[in-house]
Coordinates of N, CA and C in Angstrom, one line a residue:
Chain A
M1 N -17.9 33.6 5.1 CA -17.2 32.1 4.5 C -18.3 31.3 4.8
K2 N -18.5 29.4 3.8 CA -19.8 28.5 4.7 C -18.5 27.8 6.6
R3 N -19.5 27.8 7.3 CA -19.0 27.3 8.9 C -17.9 25.4 8.2
A4 N -17.6 24.8 8.9 CA -16.1 23.8 9.3 C -17.7 22.4 8.8
A5 N -17.6 22.1 8.7 CA -18.6 21.3 9.1 C -17.7 19.8 10.5
T6 N -17.9 19.4 11.5 CA -17.3 18.4 12.6 C -18.7 17.3 13.0
Y7 N -17.4 16.6 13.0 CA -17.2 14.9 13.1 C -17.0 14.4 14.5
H8 N -17.2 13.5 15.2 CA -16.9 12.9 16.3 C -17.3 12.1 16.8
K9 N -16.3 10.7 16.8 CA -16.2 9.2 17.0 C -15.1 9.5 18.9
K10 N -16.6 8.1 19.7 CA -15.3 7.4 20.5 C -15.9 6.6 20.3
L11 N -14.1 5.4 20.7 CA -14.0 4.2 20.0 C -12.7 3.5 21.1
S12 N -13.5 2.4 21.7 CA -12.3 1.6 22.0 C -11.6 1.2 21.7
A13 N -10.1 1.1 22.4 CA -9.3 0.5 21.4 C -8.6 -0.9 21.1
S14 N -9.4 -1.3 20.4 CA -9.8 -2.8 19.7 C -8.6 -3.2 18.6
T15 N -8.9 -3.8 17.9 CA -8.5 -4.0 16.5 C -9.6 -3.5 15.8
E16 N -10.8 -4.8 16.3 CA -12.7 -5.3 15.7 C -13.0 -3.8 15.2
N17 N -13.2 -2.2 16.0 CA -13.5 -1.7 15.3 C -12.4 -0.7 14.5
L18 N -11.8 -2.2 14.0 CA -10.9 -0.8 13.8 C -12.1 -0.1 11.3
S19 N -12.4 -1.0 11.4 CA -13.3 -1.9 10.3 C -14.9 0.1 10.0
R20 N -15.5 -0.1 11.9 CA -15.5 0.4 11.8 C -15.2 2.2 11.5
V21 N -14.0 2.2 12.0 CA -13.6 3.9 11.8 C -13.0 3.9 10.2
R22 N -13.0 2.7 10.0 CA -12.9 2.8 7.6 C -14.1 3.4 7.5
N23 N -15.5 2.8 8.0 CA -16.6 3.3 7.7 C -16.8 4.3 7.9
F24 N -17.0 5.3 8.9 CA -17.4 6.6 9.1 C -16.0 7.4 8.2
V25 N -15.5 7.1 8.4 CA -14.5 7.5 8.4 C -14.5 8.0 6.5
S26 N -15.1 7.5 5.5 CA -15.4 7.4 4.1 C -15.7 7.7 3.4
S27 N -16.9 7.5 4.4 CA -18.9 7.3 4.4 C -18.6 9.5 4.5
Q28 N -18.5 9.9 5.8 CA -18.2 11.3 5.8 C -17.8 12.2 4.8
A29 N -16.2 11.3 4.1 CA -15.0 11.8 3.3 C -15.7 11.5 1.5
K30 N -17.1 10.6 1.7 CA -17.9 11.0 1.0 C -18.7 11.9 1.2
K31 N -19.9 12.4 1.4 CA -20.6 12.7 1.3 C -19.9 13.6 1.1
H32 N -19.1 14.4 1.6 CA -18.4 15.3 1.8 C -17.3 15.6 0.4
G33 N -17.6 15.3 -0.3 CA -17.3 15.3 -2.3 C -16.1 14.6 -2.3
F34 N -15.0 14.1 -1.2 CA -13.3 13.5 -2.0 C -13.3 12.4 -2.8
T35 N -13.4 13.0 -4.0 CA -12.9 11.6 -4.8 C -12.8 9.9 -4.3
E36 N -12.4 8.9 -4.9 CA -12.6 7.9 -4.8 C -11.2 7.2 -4.5
D37 N -9.7 8.0 -5.1 CA -8.2 7.7 -4.1 C -8.1 8.9 -3.1
Q38 N -8.9 9.7 -3.3 CA -8.7 10.6 -2.3 C -9.3 9.6 -1.2
I39 N -10.5 9.0 -1.0 CA -10.9 8.1 0.2 C -10.4 7.4 0.1
N40 N -9.7 6.6 -1.0 CA -9.0 5.0 -0.5 C -7.9 5.3 0.3
D41 N -6.9 7.0 0.4 CA -5.3 7.3 0.6 C -6.8 7.4 2.1
I42 N -7.3 8.5 2.6 CA -7.9 8.5 3.8 C -8.8 7.4 4.4
R43 N -8.6 6.8 4.0 CA -8.6 5.2 4.4 C -7.7 4.7 5.7
L44 N -6.8 4.0 4.5 CA -5.5 3.8 4.7 C -5.3 3.9 5.2
A45 N -5.2 5.5 5.8 CA -4.3 5.8 6.2 C -4.9 6.9 8.5
V46 N -5.9 6.6 8.1 CA -7.0 6.2 9.3 C -6.6 5.0 9.8
D47 N -6.7 4.1 9.2 CA -6.3 2.3 9.6 C -4.8 2.8 10.3
E48 N -3.7 3.2 9.9 CA -3.0 2.5 10.4 C -2.9 3.5 11.5
A49 N -3.5 5.0 11.4 CA -2.7 5.6 12.5 C -4.2 5.6 13.5
C50 N -5.2 5.2 13.5 CA -5.5 4.1 14.3 C -5.2 1.9 15.1
T51 N -5.1 1.6 14.3 CA -3.4 1.2 14.6 C -2.3 0.4 15.5
N52 N -1.9 2.3 14.8 CA -0.8 2.0 17.0 C -1.8 3.0 17.2
V53 N -2.5 3.8 17.8 CA -3.0 3.9 18.9 C -3.2 2.4 19.6
I54 N -4.4 2.2 19.2 CA -4.5 0.4 19.8 C -3.7 -0.2 19.9
K55 N -2.7 -0.8 19.0 CA -1.0 -2.1 19.8 C 0.4 -0.3 20.1
H56 N 0.1 0.4 19.9 CA 1.8 1.4 20.7 C 1.8 1.9 22.1
A57 N -0.1 3.2 22.1 CA 0.3 3.5 22.9 C -1.3 2.5 23.8
Y58 N -2.2 1.5 24.0 CA -3.0 0.6 24.6 C -2.4 -0.6 24.1
S59 N -1.1 -1.0 23.8 CA -0.9 -2.3 24.2 C -1.7 -3.7 23.9
Y60 N -3.3 -2.8 23.3 CA -4.7 -3.2 22.7 C -5.5 -3.4 23.5
D61 N -5.3 -2.7 24.8 CA -6.1 -3.1 26.5 C -7.8 -2.4 26.1
D62 N -8.3 -2.9 25.4 CA -10.0 -2.6 25.2 C -10.9 -1.7 25.7
T63 N -10.2 -1.5 27.1 CA -10.5 -0.8 28.3 C -10.3 0.6 28.2
K64 N -9.2 0.8 26.8 CA -9.1 2.1 26.9 C -10.0 2.5 25.7
Q65 N -9.1 4.0 25.7 CA -10.8 4.5 24.2 C -10.0 5.6 24.3
F66 N -10.1 5.9 22.6 CA -9.6 7.0 21.6 C -10.6 7.6 20.3
N67 N -10.1 8.8 20.6 CA -10.7 10.1 20.1 C -10.5 9.9 18.3
V68 N -11.5 10.1 17.6 CA -11.2 9.5 16.2 C -12.3 11.3 15.5
D69 N -11.5 12.4 15.8 CA -12.7 14.2 14.8 C -12.5 14.6 13.8
L70 N -12.7 14.5 12.9 CA -12.9 15.0 11.0 C -13.6 16.4 11.4
E71 N -13.1 17.2 10.9 CA -13.3 18.6 10.4 C -13.2 18.8 8.2
F72 N -14.5 19.0 8.5 CA -14.4 19.1 6.7 C -14.6 21.0 6.8
D73 N -13.0 21.6 6.2 CA -14.0 22.9 5.1 C -13.5 22.7 3.9
S74 N -14.0 23.9 2.8 CA -14.5 24.4 2.3 C -12.2 23.6 1.5
T75 N -11.2 24.3 2.1 CA -10.2 23.4 1.3 C -9.7 21.4 1.6
A76 N -10.3 21.4 2.9 CA -9.6 20.6 3.0 C -10.6 19.5 4.3
L77 N -10.0 18.0 4.6 CA -10.4 17.8 5.8 C -9.6 16.8 6.9
S78 N -9.0 17.3 7.9 CA -8.7 17.3 8.9 C -9.3 16.3 10.2
I79 N -8.5 15.9 10.5 CA -8.7 14.1 10.9 C -7.6 14.6 12.8
E80 N -8.0 13.9 13.0 CA -7.2 14.4 14.4 C -7.7 13.1 15.5
I81 N -6.5 12.0 15.5 CA -7.0 10.7 16.6 C -5.9 11.4 17.3
T82 N -7.0 11.4 19.2 CA -6.2 11.7 20.2 C -6.0 9.7 21.2
D83 N -5.2 9.8 22.1 CA -4.7 9.0 22.8 C -4.4 9.0 24.0
F84 N -4.7 8.8 25.1 CA -4.3 9.2 26.4 C -2.7 7.8 26.9
G85 N -2.6 7.4 25.9 CA -1.6 6.4 26.1 C 0.2 6.1 26.2
I86 N 0.9 5.5 25.7 CA 2.2 6.0 25.6 C 2.3 6.4 24.2
G87 N 2.8 7.8 24.0 CA 3.1 8.8 23.1 C 3.8 7.9 22.9
F88 N 4.4 8.3 21.2 CA 5.3 7.6 20.4 C 6.3 8.6 19.8
N89 N 6.8 8.9 20.0 CA 8.0 9.9 19.4 C 8.8 10.1 17.9
P90 N 8.4 11.5 17.5 CA 9.0 11.6 16.1 C 9.9 11.1 15.2
S91 N 10.8 11.8 16.4 CA 12.4 11.4 15.7 C 13.1 10.1 16.1
K92 N 12.3 8.2 16.7 CA 12.9 8.0 17.0 C 13.0 7.7 15.2
Y93 N 11.7 7.6 14.6 CA 10.7 7.3 13.7 C 11.8 6.7 12.7
E94 N 12.3 6.0 12.1 CA 13.1 5.3 11.0 C 12.4 5.1 9.6
V95 N 12.9 5.7 8.4 CA 11.7 5.1 6.9 C 12.7 3.4 7.2
P96 N 11.4 2.7 6.5 CA 11.2 1.2 6.4 C 12.2 0.9 5.8
N97 N 13.3 0.0 6.0 CA 14.1 -0.8 5.0 C 13.3 -2.0 4.4
L98 N 12.6 -2.3 4.2 CA 12.4 -3.9 3.8 C 12.8 -4.6 3.7
Q99 N 14.2 -5.0 3.0 CA 14.3 -5.8 2.6 C 15.4 -6.7 4.7
R100 N 14.8 -5.2 5.1 CA 16.2 -5.8 6.1 C 15.3 -5.8 6.2
R101 N 13.1 -5.6 7.8 CA 12.5 -6.4 8.0 C 12.3 -7.3 7.3
I102 N 12.2 -8.2 6.2 CA 11.7 -9.4 5.7 C 13.3 -10.5 6.8
K103 N 14.9 -10.4 6.0 CA 15.3 -10.9 7.2 C 15.6 -10.7 8.4
Q104 N 14.9 -9.9 9.2 CA 14.7 -10.0 10.8 C 13.9 -10.6 10.4
K105 N 12.7 -10.9 9.9 CA 11.7 -11.9 10.6 C 10.7 -10.1 11.7
K106 N 10.6 -9.4 10.5 CA 9.9 -8.1 11.9 C 9.1 -7.6 10.8
R107 N 8.3 -7.7 11.2 CA 7.1 -6.5 10.8 C 6.6 -5.4 11.5
G108 N 5.4 -4.3 10.9 CA 4.8 -3.6 11.4 C 5.9 -2.1 10.8
G109 N 6.0 -0.9 11.9 CA 6.8 0.1 11.4 C 6.6 0.3 10.4
M110 N 5.2 0.2 9.8 CA 5.1 0.9 8.1 C 4.0 1.6 8.2
G111 N 3.2 1.7 9.3 CA 2.1 3.0 9.4 C 2.4 4.5 9.2
I112 N 3.7 4.5 9.7 CA 3.6 6.6 9.7 C 4.4 7.0 8.3
F113 N 5.4 5.8 8.0 CA 5.8 6.0 6.5 C 4.5 5.9 5.6
L114 N 3.7 5.1 5.4 CA 2.5 4.9 4.2 C 1.3 6.3 5.2
I115 N 1.0 6.7 6.0 CA 0.5 8.0 6.1 C 1.3 8.8 5.3
Q116 N 2.5 9.2 6.4 CA 3.3 10.2 5.2 C 3.4 9.9 3.8
N117 N 3.0 9.5 3.3 CA 2.7 9.1 2.2 C 1.3 9.4 1.2
L118 N 0.5 8.5 1.7 CA -1.8 9.3 2.0 C -1.6 11.1 2.0
M119 N -1.1 11.1 2.7 CA -1.6 12.3 3.6 C -0.5 13.8 2.1
D120 N -2.1 14.8 3.6 CA -0.2 16.4 2.6 C -0.3 16.0 3.6
E121 N -0.8 16.9 5.3 CA 0.4 17.2 6.3 C 0.3 16.2 7.1
L122 N 1.0 15.4 8.2 CA 1.1 15.2 9.1 C 2.2 15.5 10.1
T123 N 1.4 16.1 11.0 CA 2.0 16.6 12.4 C 1.4 15.7 14.3
Y124 N 2.5 15.8 14.7 CA 3.0 14.3 16.0 C 2.5 16.0 16.8
D125 N 1.2 15.7 17.9 CA 2.0 16.7 19.7 C 1.1 15.8 20.7
S126 N 2.4 15.3 21.5 CA 1.8 15.1 22.3 C 2.2 16.0 23.8
D127 N 1.1 15.6 25.4 CA 1.7 17.1 25.9 C 2.0 16.7 27.4
G128 N 1.9 15.1 27.4 CA 2.9 14.5 28.4 C 1.3 13.2 28.9
D129 N -0.4 13.5 29.0 CA -1.2 13.2 29.0 C -2.3 12.6 28.5
K130 N -1.5 13.8 26.5 CA -2.2 12.9 25.6 C -1.3 12.9 24.5
N131 N -1.9 12.5 23.4 CA -1.4 12.3 22.1 C -2.1 12.3 20.2
V132 N -1.8 13.5 20.4 CA -2.6 13.6 18.9 C -1.9 13.4 17.6
I133 N -2.3 12.4 16.7 CA -2.2 12.8 15.0 C -3.0 13.4 14.9
K134 N -2.3 14.6 13.7 CA -3.6 15.5 12.8 C -3.0 15.2 11.6
M135 N -3.9 15.2 10.2 CA -3.9 14.8 9.8 C -4.5 15.3 8.6
I136 N -4.0 15.5 7.5 CA -4.9 16.7 6.4 C -4.7 16.0 5.1
K137 N -6.0 16.6 4.5 CA -6.3 15.7 3.5 C -6.6 17.1 2.3
Y138 N -5.3 17.9 1.7 CA -6.9 18.7 0.8 C -7.5 18.7 -0.5
R139 N -8.6 18.8 -1.3 CA -9.3 18.9 -2.0 C -9.0 18.8 -3.3
N140 N -7.2 19.7 -3.8 CA -7.3 20.4 -5.0 C -4.9 19.6 -4.6
Chain B
M1 N -20.5 -4.3 6.4 CA -19.3 -4.2 6.9 C -18.3 -5.8 5.9
K2 N -17.3 -5.4 5.2 CA -17.3 -6.5 4.0 C -15.9 -7.4 4.9
S3 N -16.4 -8.1 5.9 CA -15.3 -9.8 6.7 C -14.9 -10.0 6.0
F4 N -13.3 -10.5 6.8 CA -12.7 -11.3 5.8 C -12.6 -12.7 5.5
R5 N -12.2 -13.1 5.0 CA -12.3 -15.0 4.8 C -11.1 -15.5 3.9
I6 N -10.6 -16.5 4.4 CA -9.6 -17.3 3.7 C -9.9 -19.0 3.7
E7 N -10.0 -18.8 1.7 CA -10.3 -20.1 1.5 C -9.6 -20.9 0.6
R8 N -8.7 -22.6 1.0 CA -8.1 -22.8 0.7 C -7.9 -24.0 -0.4
R9 N -7.6 -23.9 -0.5 CA -7.2 -25.1 -3.0 C -5.9 -25.3 -3.2
T10 N -5.8 -26.5 -4.0 CA -4.5 -27.0 -4.9 C -5.2 -25.9 -5.7
N11 N -3.6 -26.2 -7.5 CA -3.7 -25.8 -8.1 C -2.6 -26.6 -9.4
T12 N -2.9 -27.8 -9.7 CA -2.1 -28.2 -10.4 C -0.2 -28.4 -9.0
G13 N -1.0 -29.2 -8.3 CA 0.1 -29.0 -7.4 C 0.2 -27.6 -6.3
Y14 N 0.0 -27.0 -6.6 CA 0.5 -25.7 -5.4 C -1.4 -24.6 -4.8
E15 N 0.1 -24.7 -3.7 CA -1.3 -24.5 -2.5 C -2.0 -23.1 -3.0
V16 N -3.3 -22.5 -3.3 CA -3.4 -21.7 -3.0 C -4.9 -21.0 -2.1
I17 N -4.1 -20.0 -1.7 CA -5.4 -19.8 0.2 C -6.0 -18.3 -1.3
D18 N -7.1 -17.9 -1.4 CA -7.6 -17.1 -1.7 C -8.0 -16.2 -1.1
L19 N -8.3 -15.1 -1.3 CA -8.6 -13.5 0.2 C -9.7 -12.5 -0.7
H20 N -10.5 -12.6 0.8 CA -11.6 -12.1 0.6 C -11.3 -11.5 1.9
G21 N -12.6 -9.9 0.9 CA -12.2 -8.6 1.7 C -12.1 -8.7 2.3
E22 N -11.4 -7.5 3.8 CA -10.3 -6.3 4.2 C -9.0 -7.6 5.5
L23 N -8.1 -7.1 4.5 CA -7.1 -7.3 5.1 C -6.9 -6.7 6.2
D24 N -7.1 -6.3 7.6 CA -6.4 -5.7 8.9 C -5.5 -5.9 9.9
A25 N -4.8 -4.9 10.8 CA -4.9 -6.0 12.1 C -6.3 -6.6 13.1
H26 N -7.4 -5.6 12.5 CA -8.1 -7.3 13.3 C -7.8 -8.5 12.5
T27 N -8.0 -8.5 10.7 CA -7.4 -10.6 10.7 C -6.2 -10.4 10.2
A28 N -5.7 -10.2 10.7 CA -4.0 -10.5 9.7 C -3.6 -12.1 10.4
S29 N -4.6 -12.6 11.9 CA -4.2 -13.0 11.9 C -4.8 -14.8 11.8
Q30 N -5.8 -14.6 11.1 CA -6.3 -15.5 10.1 C -5.5 -16.2 9.3
L31 N -4.6 -15.0 8.3 CA -3.5 -15.0 7.4 C -3.0 -15.5 7.8
E32 N -2.4 -15.3 9.0 CA -1.0 -15.8 9.0 C -1.4 -17.5 9.4
E33 N -2.5 -18.1 10.7 CA -2.5 -19.3 10.9 C -2.1 -20.0 9.4
T34 N -3.1 -19.5 8.3 CA -2.8 -20.5 7.6 C -1.6 -20.2 6.5
L35 N -0.3 -19.3 7.2 CA 0.6 -19.8 7.0 C 1.7 -19.9 7.3
Q36 N 1.2 -20.5 8.6 CA 1.9 -20.7 9.8 C 1.6 -22.6 9.6
Q37 N 0.6 -23.0 9.0 CA -0.1 -24.3 9.2 C 0.7 -24.9 7.9
L38 N 0.5 -24.6 6.6 CA 1.4 -25.0 5.5 C 2.8 -25.0 5.6
I39 N 3.1 -24.0 6.4 CA 5.1 -24.0 6.7 C 5.2 -25.4 7.8
N40 N 4.2 -25.6 8.5 CA 4.3 -27.1 8.9 C 3.8 -27.8 8.6
N41 N 3.2 -27.9 7.6 CA 2.9 -28.8 6.7 C 4.3 -29.3 5.5
K42 N 5.4 -28.3 5.5 CA 6.5 -28.9 4.6 C 5.9 -28.4 3.7
K43 N 4.6 -27.2 3.1 CA 3.9 -27.2 1.2 C 4.5 -25.6 1.5
A44 N 5.4 -25.3 -0.1 CA 6.0 -24.7 0.3 C 5.7 -23.0 -1.0
N45 N 5.4 -23.8 -1.9 CA 5.0 -23.2 -2.6 C 4.0 -22.8 -2.7
I46 N 3.5 -21.9 -3.0 CA 2.1 -20.6 -2.1 C 1.8 -19.9 -2.9
I47 N 0.7 -20.4 -3.4 CA -0.3 -19.0 -4.8 C -0.7 -18.3 -3.2
V48 N -0.8 -16.7 -3.6 CA -1.9 -15.7 -2.6 C -2.8 -14.9 -3.4
N49 N -4.5 -15.6 -4.1 CA -4.8 -14.7 -5.4 C -5.4 -14.4 -4.2
F50 N -6.2 -12.4 -4.8 CA -6.3 -11.3 -4.2 C -7.2 -10.7 -4.7
Q51 N -7.5 -11.7 -5.4 CA -8.9 -11.1 -6.4 C -10.1 -11.3 -6.0
K52 N -10.2 -11.2 -5.3 CA -12.0 -11.4 -3.6 C -11.3 -10.1 -3.0
L53 N -9.9 -9.7 -2.4 CA -9.6 -8.7 -1.4 C -9.9 -7.2 -1.6
D54 N -10.6 -6.9 -1.0 CA -10.7 -5.0 -0.9 C -10.4 -4.6 -0.4
Y55 N -8.9 -4.8 0.3 CA -8.6 -3.8 1.0 C -7.8 -4.5 1.8
I56 N -6.4 -3.6 2.2 CA -5.9 -3.9 2.5 C -4.8 -3.8 3.9
A57 N -4.4 -3.3 4.9 CA -3.7 -1.9 5.6 C -2.1 -3.0 6.3
S58 N -1.1 -2.3 6.4 CA 0.0 -2.3 6.4 C -0.1 -4.1 6.7
A59 N -0.8 -4.3 8.0 CA -0.5 -5.6 9.4 C -0.7 -7.2 7.5
G60 N -1.7 -6.0 6.9 CA -1.4 -7.6 6.0 C -0.2 -7.8 5.5
L61 N 0.1 -7.2 5.3 CA 1.2 -7.5 4.2 C 2.1 -7.7 5.1
G62 N 3.0 -7.5 7.0 CA 3.3 -7.7 8.0 C 3.6 -9.2 7.7
V63 N 1.9 -9.7 7.6 CA 1.8 -10.6 7.4 C 3.3 -11.7 6.6
F64 N 3.4 -11.1 4.9 CA 4.0 -11.6 4.2 C 5.1 -11.4 4.3
M65 N 5.4 -10.8 5.5 CA 7.2 -10.6 5.8 C 7.5 -10.6 6.8
A66 N 6.8 -11.4 7.3 CA 7.1 -13.0 8.7 C 7.4 -13.9 7.6
Y67 N 6.3 -14.7 7.2 CA 6.7 -15.9 6.7 C 7.7 -15.9 5.7
I68 N 7.9 -14.4 4.8 CA 8.3 -15.3 3.7 C 9.8 -15.7 3.3
E69 N 11.0 -15.4 4.6 CA 12.2 -15.8 5.0 C 12.0 -17.8 5.5
D70 N 11.2 -18.0 5.6 CA 11.3 -19.5 6.4 C 10.9 -19.8 4.7
V71 N 9.9 -19.4 4.5 CA 8.5 -20.5 2.8 C 10.4 -20.5 2.1
R72 N 10.6 -19.4 2.6 CA 11.7 -19.4 0.7 C 13.2 -20.1 1.5
S73 N 13.8 -20.7 2.5 CA 14.2 -21.4 3.8 C 14.0 -23.1 2.9
I74 N 12.7 -23.6 2.8 CA 12.5 -24.4 2.8 C 12.0 -24.9 1.4
G75 N 12.8 -24.0 0.6 CA 12.2 -23.8 -1.0 C 11.7 -24.1 -1.9
G76 N 10.9 -23.4 -1.0 CA 9.3 -22.3 -1.8 C 9.1 -21.1 -2.3
D77 N 8.4 -20.7 -2.1 CA 8.5 -19.1 -2.2 C 6.5 -18.5 -2.1
I78 N 6.2 -17.8 -1.8 CA 4.7 -17.1 -1.9 C 4.9 -15.5 -3.0
K79 N 4.3 -16.8 -3.7 CA 3.9 -16.1 -5.0 C 2.4 -14.8 -4.4
L80 N 1.7 -13.3 -5.0 CA 1.1 -12.7 -4.4 C 0.7 -13.0 -6.5
T81 N -0.9 -12.8 -6.9 CA -1.6 -12.9 -7.8 C -3.2 -12.1 -7.9
N82 N -3.6 -11.6 -8.7 CA -4.3 -10.8 -9.2 C -5.1 -9.7 -8.0
M83 N -4.4 -8.3 -7.7 CA -4.7 -7.8 -7.1 C -5.2 -6.1 -7.9
N84 N -6.1 -6.0 -7.4 CA -6.6 -4.8 -8.2 C -5.9 -3.4 -7.6
S85 N -6.2 -2.5 -8.9 CA -4.9 -1.1 -8.4 C -4.8 -0.7 -6.4
K86 N -6.2 -1.1 -6.3 CA -5.5 0.3 -4.7 C -5.2 -1.1 -3.8
V87 N -5.5 -2.8 -3.7 CA -4.1 -3.2 -2.9 C -3.0 -3.5 -3.7
Y88 N -2.5 -3.2 -4.7 CA -1.7 -3.4 -5.3 C -0.2 -1.9 -4.9
N89 N -1.0 -1.2 -5.2 CA -0.1 0.8 -4.6 C 0.1 0.3 -3.4
V90 N -0.8 0.3 -2.0 CA -0.5 -0.2 -0.3 C 1.2 -1.0 -1.1
F91 N 1.2 -1.8 -1.3 CA 2.5 -3.1 -2.5 C 3.3 -2.6 -1.9
D92 N 3.2 -1.9 -3.7 CA 4.0 -1.0 -4.9 C 5.0 0.6 -3.5
L93 N 3.9 1.6 -2.9 CA 3.6 2.1 -2.2 C 5.9 2.0 -1.1
L94 N 5.0 0.8 -0.4 CA 5.9 -0.5 1.0 C 7.1 -0.9 0.3
G95 N 7.5 -1.1 -2.0 CA 8.1 -1.4 -2.0 C 8.8 -2.8 -1.7
F96 N 7.7 -4.3 -2.2 CA 7.4 -4.9 -2.3 C 7.5 -5.8 -3.5
P97 N 7.5 -4.8 -4.9 CA 7.3 -5.5 -5.8 C 8.8 -5.3 -6.4
T98 N 9.6 -5.5 -5.7 CA 11.7 -6.0 -5.8 C 12.5 -7.0 -5.5
L99 N 11.2 -7.4 -3.6 CA 11.5 -8.2 -3.5 C 10.1 -10.4 -3.5
Y100 N 9.4 -9.3 -4.3 CA 8.0 -10.7 -3.9 C 8.1 -10.4 -5.4
D101 N 7.3 -11.2 -5.5 CA 6.2 -11.5 -6.8 C 5.5 -11.6 -7.2
I102 N 4.6 -9.5 -8.2 CA 3.0 -9.7 -8.0 C 3.3 -9.5 -9.2
L103 N 2.6 -11.3 -9.4 CA 1.8 -11.4 -10.7 C 0.7 -11.8 -11.5
D104 N 0.1 -11.2 -13.1 CA -1.1 -11.6 -13.1 C -1.9 -12.0 -12.2
D105 N -1.7 -13.3 -13.1 CA -2.8 -14.9 -12.5 C -2.1 -15.9 -12.2
E106 N -2.7 -16.4 -11.8 CA -1.9 -18.1 -11.2 C -1.3 -19.1 -12.3
E107 N -2.3 -18.8 -13.4 CA -0.8 -19.4 -14.4 C 0.1 -18.6 -14.7
K108 N 0.5 -17.2 -14.3 CA 1.4 -16.6 -14.6 C 2.8 -17.3 -13.7
A109 N 1.8 -17.5 -12.0 CA 2.7 -17.6 -10.7 C 3.6 -19.2 -11.5
I110 N 2.1 -20.2 -11.6 CA 3.0 -21.1 -11.8 C 3.7 -21.8 -12.8
K111 N 4.1 -21.3 -14.3 CA 5.4 -20.6 -14.6 C 6.8 -20.2 -14.0
K112 N 6.1 -19.5 -13.5 CA 7.6 -18.6 -13.0 C 8.3 -19.8 -11.6
F113 N 7.4 -20.3 -10.9 CA 7.5 -21.5 -10.2 C 7.9 -23.0 -11.0
L114 N 7.7 -22.5 -12.0 CA 8.2 -23.9 -13.1 C 9.1 -22.8 -13.5
K115 N 9.8 -22.2 -13.7 CA 10.6 -21.5 -14.3 C 11.9 -21.8 -13.4
E116 N 11.3 -21.1 -12.0 CA 13.2 -21.4 -10.6 C 13.7 -23.2 -10.7
K117 N 12.4 -24.1 -11.0 CA 13.6 -25.4 -10.8 C 14.1 -26.3 -11.6

């Protein structure tokens, strides 16, 4: 069996880096044979996950850093985004009600919902020191 | 990298915002400023043209969520036009088509505005 290809990127928690992460993930996914539609899904899911880290885990503190790790194998792309900030509690997550949010002039809270729809698997792991969001997109 | 850019113009009396490039959590504040300026000047019949927008993340959609009530409360609306399928899919996934007018082009948006008067 062919060995998996892995890629790693460490970034500071600035929204300026979002386009950099998108380009990094998209170009690697393209190189590894993912379709245009799959790449669109992956690009948005990664953007949403990194935006959550920058905004919620680190409150836009760009002295903090997070990691993006990609692993391609014959069946899938696995993406892990690791931060060392404030953890996200998935049990408190609710599916966004757009109408209610508009009335309350609230924005945000839609990232996780999008990731769930765009990727095949989503898991979240927090051990107190670090938080890891893992997303998988299958080739077929 | 395709940077984000906004252009403003009018089309038969309607305010048009042209979006270019990629709209994400970094660039969303520019759109927010533009909408805020229009609302402050009581310009509430707004068309946002997405023809040149290549990419949108939920932070971009969040701007429309935050301002739509303000615009509607002063008798206007924000109508969205010319989205490519990739951008439309994001709006669709989040349920926007039931709460916002998303139209093929500016002409249709203007017709919709006229019908609502």
